[in-house]
Amino acid sequence: MKTKNLLDLHQLSGINLHELSTNVDLEPILEECMGELDLLQQLVSLYHENALEFIGAARIHLLNSDFKELGLAAHKIKAGLAMMRTDSLHAIIVLIQKECSEDQDPKHLQFLSDCFAEEYPTVKDSIDTALANLNHG
Amino acid sequence: MEKKKLLLAEDDQLLASLLTFRLQKGGYEVKHSADGKQVKEYLSQNTPDIIVSDIMMPYFSGMELIAYVRKELNLHVPIIIISSAGNEENVLNAFELGANDFISKPVSPSELLVRVARELNKN
């Protein structure tokens, strides 16, 4: 995980996220897709759309202090992050959802959302590289 | 042989795309509905052989869907619920309302295929 706030994230969350890698292995998903690269490509596009939608929605919900909606947005994206095995983003989303249902600390939620937005481009690059490798493999 | 009709109620397009593909490959005729409005509309005119539904959906939750199917439509088609991990209370409520089985997220398409076949074989 390469979030520049990694140390803070570790301290605030109490969870060691150091071991979470941004390297993405799309082979297991390709197997689930029965080798259909077109379907995998479609899933990757949806994944990116969902992540960007979450980043936008999180900004709005934080501005409105609408933690219920933020929690729902986190819930909505969580399964996709797990499915694509993007562990670093999944770990952040789990923390956001937990914070929304428990303490609802706006500063912590802002921090976690910023972590997600910072981490996403790195994960996106890894996914796109993994997909390109499969396409050329 | 006529294909079994499966209603997939799931608002996560990513998961729904993968499940629809695998279920179709598994020989089912899949109708995907992304929210409760679409589910109700479909059920008003069709009777699927089996329903697979997420618990959290816009407009009409998986719980409401089970209650609607069992009490208002009085249908006894098998219902498999898709639930997030750590949502045990919802799963218990779903069983009380009449769900037949559940599967936890992240959903393994292969496992879902086995569970769907098992429920259909019971009938």
Short mmCIF file of N, CA, C and O in Angstrom, two decimals, chain A residues 31-34 36 39 42-44 46-47 50 72 75-76 78-80 82-84, chain B residues 11-15 17-18 21-22 25 54 56 84-85 87 105-110:
data_model
loop_
_atom_site.label_atom_id
_atom_site.label_comp_id
_atom_site.label_asym_id
_atom_site.label_seq_id
_atom_site.Cartn_x
_atom_site.Cartn_y
_atom_site.Cartn_z
N GLU A 31 -10.44 -16.51 -14.34
CA GLU A 31 -10.93 -17.90 -14.21
C GLU A 31 -12.43 -17.90 -13.96
O GLU A 31 -13.18 -18.70 -14.53
N GLU A 32 -12.87 -16.99 -13.05
CA GLU A 32 -14.32 -16.88 -12.77
C GLU A 32 -15.07 -16.49 -14.05
O GLU A 32 -16.24 -16.85 -14.22
N CYS A 33 -14.38 -15.72 -14.91
CA CYS A 33 -15.00 -15.30 -16.18
C CYS A 33 -14.83 -16.38 -17.25
O CYS A 33 -15.12 -16.13 -18.43
N MET A 34 -14.37 -17.55 -16.85
CA MET A 34 -14.16 -18.68 -17.74
C MET A 34 -13.28 -18.30 -18.94
O MET A 34 -13.55 -18.72 -20.08
N GLU A 36 -12.99 -15.48 -20.42
CA GLU A 36 -13.53 -14.48 -21.35
C GLU A 36 -12.94 -13.11 -21.02
O GLU A 36 -13.38 -12.42 -20.09
N LEU A 39 -15.37 -10.06 -20.94
CA LEU A 39 -16.14 -9.91 -19.70
C LEU A 39 -15.25 -9.29 -18.61
O LEU A 39 -15.69 -8.39 -17.88
N GLN A 42 -14.99 -5.72 -19.12
CA GLN A 42 -16.24 -5.05 -18.72
C GLN A 42 -16.28 -4.89 -17.19
O GLN A 42 -16.67 -3.83 -16.68
N LEU A 43 -15.84 -5.92 -16.47
CA LEU A 43 -15.84 -5.85 -15.00
C LEU A 43 -14.85 -4.80 -14.51
O LEU A 43 -15.16 -4.06 -13.56
N VAL A 44 -13.71 -4.72 -15.17
CA VAL A 44 -12.71 -3.72 -14.78
C VAL A 44 -13.27 -2.31 -15.00
O VAL A 44 -13.10 -1.42 -14.16
N LEU A 46 -16.41 -1.41 -14.95
CA LEU A 46 -17.41 -1.17 -13.90
C LEU A 46 -16.73 -0.87 -12.57
O LEU A 46 -17.18 -0.01 -11.80
N TYR A 47 -15.64 -1.59 -12.31
CA TYR A 47 -14.88 -1.37 -11.07
C TYR A 47 -14.41 0.09 -11.00
O TYR A 47 -14.57 0.77 -9.98
N ASN A 50 -17.30 2.47 -10.44
CA ASN A 50 -17.77 2.42 -9.05
C ASN A 50 -16.84 3.17 -8.11
O ASN A 50 -17.29 3.88 -7.20
N LEU A 72 -23.69 3.70 3.31
CA LEU A 72 -24.34 2.92 2.25
C LEU A 72 -23.50 2.89 0.98
O LEU A 72 -23.38 1.86 0.32
N HIS A 75 -20.79 0.52 1.58
CA HIS A 75 -21.31 -0.86 1.50
C HIS A 75 -21.45 -1.29 0.04
O HIS A 75 -21.11 -2.42 -0.32
N LYS A 76 -21.95 -0.36 -0.78
CA LYS A 76 -22.22 -0.69 -2.18
C LYS A 76 -20.96 -1.08 -2.94
O LYS A 76 -20.98 -1.98 -3.78
N LYS A 78 -18.09 -2.17 -1.56
CA LYS A 78 -17.25 -3.13 -0.83
C LYS A 78 -17.13 -4.50 -1.53
O LYS A 78 -16.02 -5.04 -1.65
N ALA A 79 -18.24 -5.02 -1.99
CA ALA A 79 -18.21 -6.35 -2.61
C ALA A 79 -17.34 -6.37 -3.86
O ALA A 79 -16.60 -7.33 -4.10
N GLY A 80 -17.41 -5.29 -4.63
CA GLY A 80 -16.62 -5.21 -5.86
C GLY A 80 -15.13 -5.15 -5.56
O GLY A 80 -14.32 -5.76 -6.26
N ALA A 82 -13.70 -6.39 -2.95
CA ALA A 82 -13.31 -7.73 -2.48
C ALA A 82 -13.21 -8.68 -3.67
O ALA A 82 -12.28 -9.48 -3.76
N MET A 83 -14.17 -8.56 -4.57
CA MET A 83 -14.20 -9.45 -5.73
C MET A 83 -12.94 -9.30 -6.58
O MET A 83 -12.38 -10.28 -7.06
N MET A 84 -12.48 -8.06 -6.74
CA MET A 84 -11.29 -7.81 -7.55
C MET A 84 -10.01 -7.97 -6.73
O MET A 84 -8.92 -7.74 -7.24
N ASP B 11 -28.06 -4.99 -6.91
CA ASP B 11 -27.82 -3.62 -7.41
C ASP B 11 -26.36 -3.37 -7.76
O ASP B 11 -26.04 -2.36 -8.37
N ASP B 12 -25.48 -4.28 -7.37
CA ASP B 12 -24.06 -4.11 -7.70
C ASP B 12 -23.83 -4.67 -9.10
O ASP B 12 -23.84 -5.88 -9.32
N GLN B 13 -23.66 -3.74 -10.05
CA GLN B 13 -23.56 -4.13 -11.46
C GLN B 13 -22.36 -5.04 -11.72
O GLN B 13 -22.40 -5.94 -12.56
N LEU B 14 -21.29 -4.79 -10.96
CA LEU B 14 -20.06 -5.58 -11.12
C LEU B 14 -20.32 -7.05 -10.80
O LEU B 14 -20.03 -7.96 -11.58
N LEU B 15 -20.90 -7.26 -9.63
CA LEU B 15 -21.21 -8.62 -9.19
C LEU B 15 -22.28 -9.24 -10.09
O LEU B 15 -22.18 -10.41 -10.49
N SER B 17 -22.98 -8.65 -13.19
CA SER B 17 -22.49 -9.02 -14.53
C SER B 17 -21.82 -10.38 -14.49
O SER B 17 -22.05 -11.22 -15.37
N LEU B 18 -20.98 -10.58 -13.49
CA LEU B 18 -20.26 -11.86 -13.39
C LEU B 18 -21.24 -13.01 -13.11
O LEU B 18 -21.18 -14.06 -13.74
N PHE B 21 -23.44 -13.87 -16.15
CA PHE B 21 -22.66 -14.63 -17.13
C PHE B 21 -22.52 -16.09 -16.72
O PHE B 21 -22.79 -17.00 -17.50
N ARG B 22 -22.13 -16.32 -15.46
CA ARG B 22 -21.89 -17.69 -15.01
C ARG B 22 -23.18 -18.51 -14.92
O ARG B 22 -23.21 -19.70 -15.25
N LYS B 25 -24.18 -19.41 -18.40
CA LYS B 25 -23.32 -20.51 -18.85
C LYS B 25 -23.74 -21.83 -18.19
O LYS B 25 -23.55 -22.91 -18.75
N ASP B 54 -29.90 -9.94 -3.32
CA ASP B 54 -29.08 -9.24 -2.32
C ASP B 54 -30.03 -8.75 -1.21
O ASP B 54 -31.22 -8.53 -1.46
N MET B 56 -29.40 -5.85 0.67
CA MET B 56 -29.49 -4.39 0.58
C MET B 56 -29.65 -3.96 -0.87
O MET B 56 -28.75 -4.12 -1.67
N SER B 84 -23.87 -9.74 3.21
CA SER B 84 -22.49 -9.34 3.55
C SER B 84 -22.04 -10.13 4.76
O SER B 84 -22.87 -10.51 5.60
N ALA B 85 -20.73 -10.33 4.83
CA ALA B 85 -20.20 -11.03 6.01
C ALA B 85 -20.51 -10.20 7.26
O ALA B 85 -20.52 -8.98 7.22
N ASN B 87 -23.35 -10.17 8.78
CA ASN B 87 -24.74 -9.72 8.76
C ASN B 87 -25.67 -10.85 9.22
O ASN B 87 -26.75 -11.05 8.67
N LYS B 105 -21.04 -12.60 0.72
CA LYS B 105 -20.14 -11.86 -0.16
C LYS B 105 -18.72 -11.97 0.39
O LYS B 105 -18.57 -11.98 1.61
N PRO B 106 -17.68 -12.00 -0.41
CA PRO B 106 -17.73 -12.00 -1.87
C PRO B 106 -18.25 -13.34 -2.40
O PRO B 106 -17.81 -14.40 -1.93
N VAL B 107 -19.20 -13.25 -3.31
CA VAL B 107 -19.88 -14.45 -3.79
C VAL B 107 -18.99 -15.22 -4.77
O VAL B 107 -18.45 -14.64 -5.70
N SER B 108 -18.87 -16.50 -4.52
CA SER B 108 -18.18 -17.36 -5.49
C SER B 108 -19.24 -17.86 -6.47
O SER B 108 -20.19 -18.53 -6.07
N PRO B 109 -19.10 -17.52 -7.76
CA PRO B 109 -20.10 -17.96 -8.74
C PRO B 109 -20.28 -19.48 -8.75
O PRO B 109 -21.39 -19.97 -8.91
N SER B 110 -19.16 -20.20 -8.57
CA SER B 110 -19.25 -21.66 -8.60
C SER B 110 -20.09 -22.17 -7.43
O SER B 110 -20.92 -23.08 -7.58
#
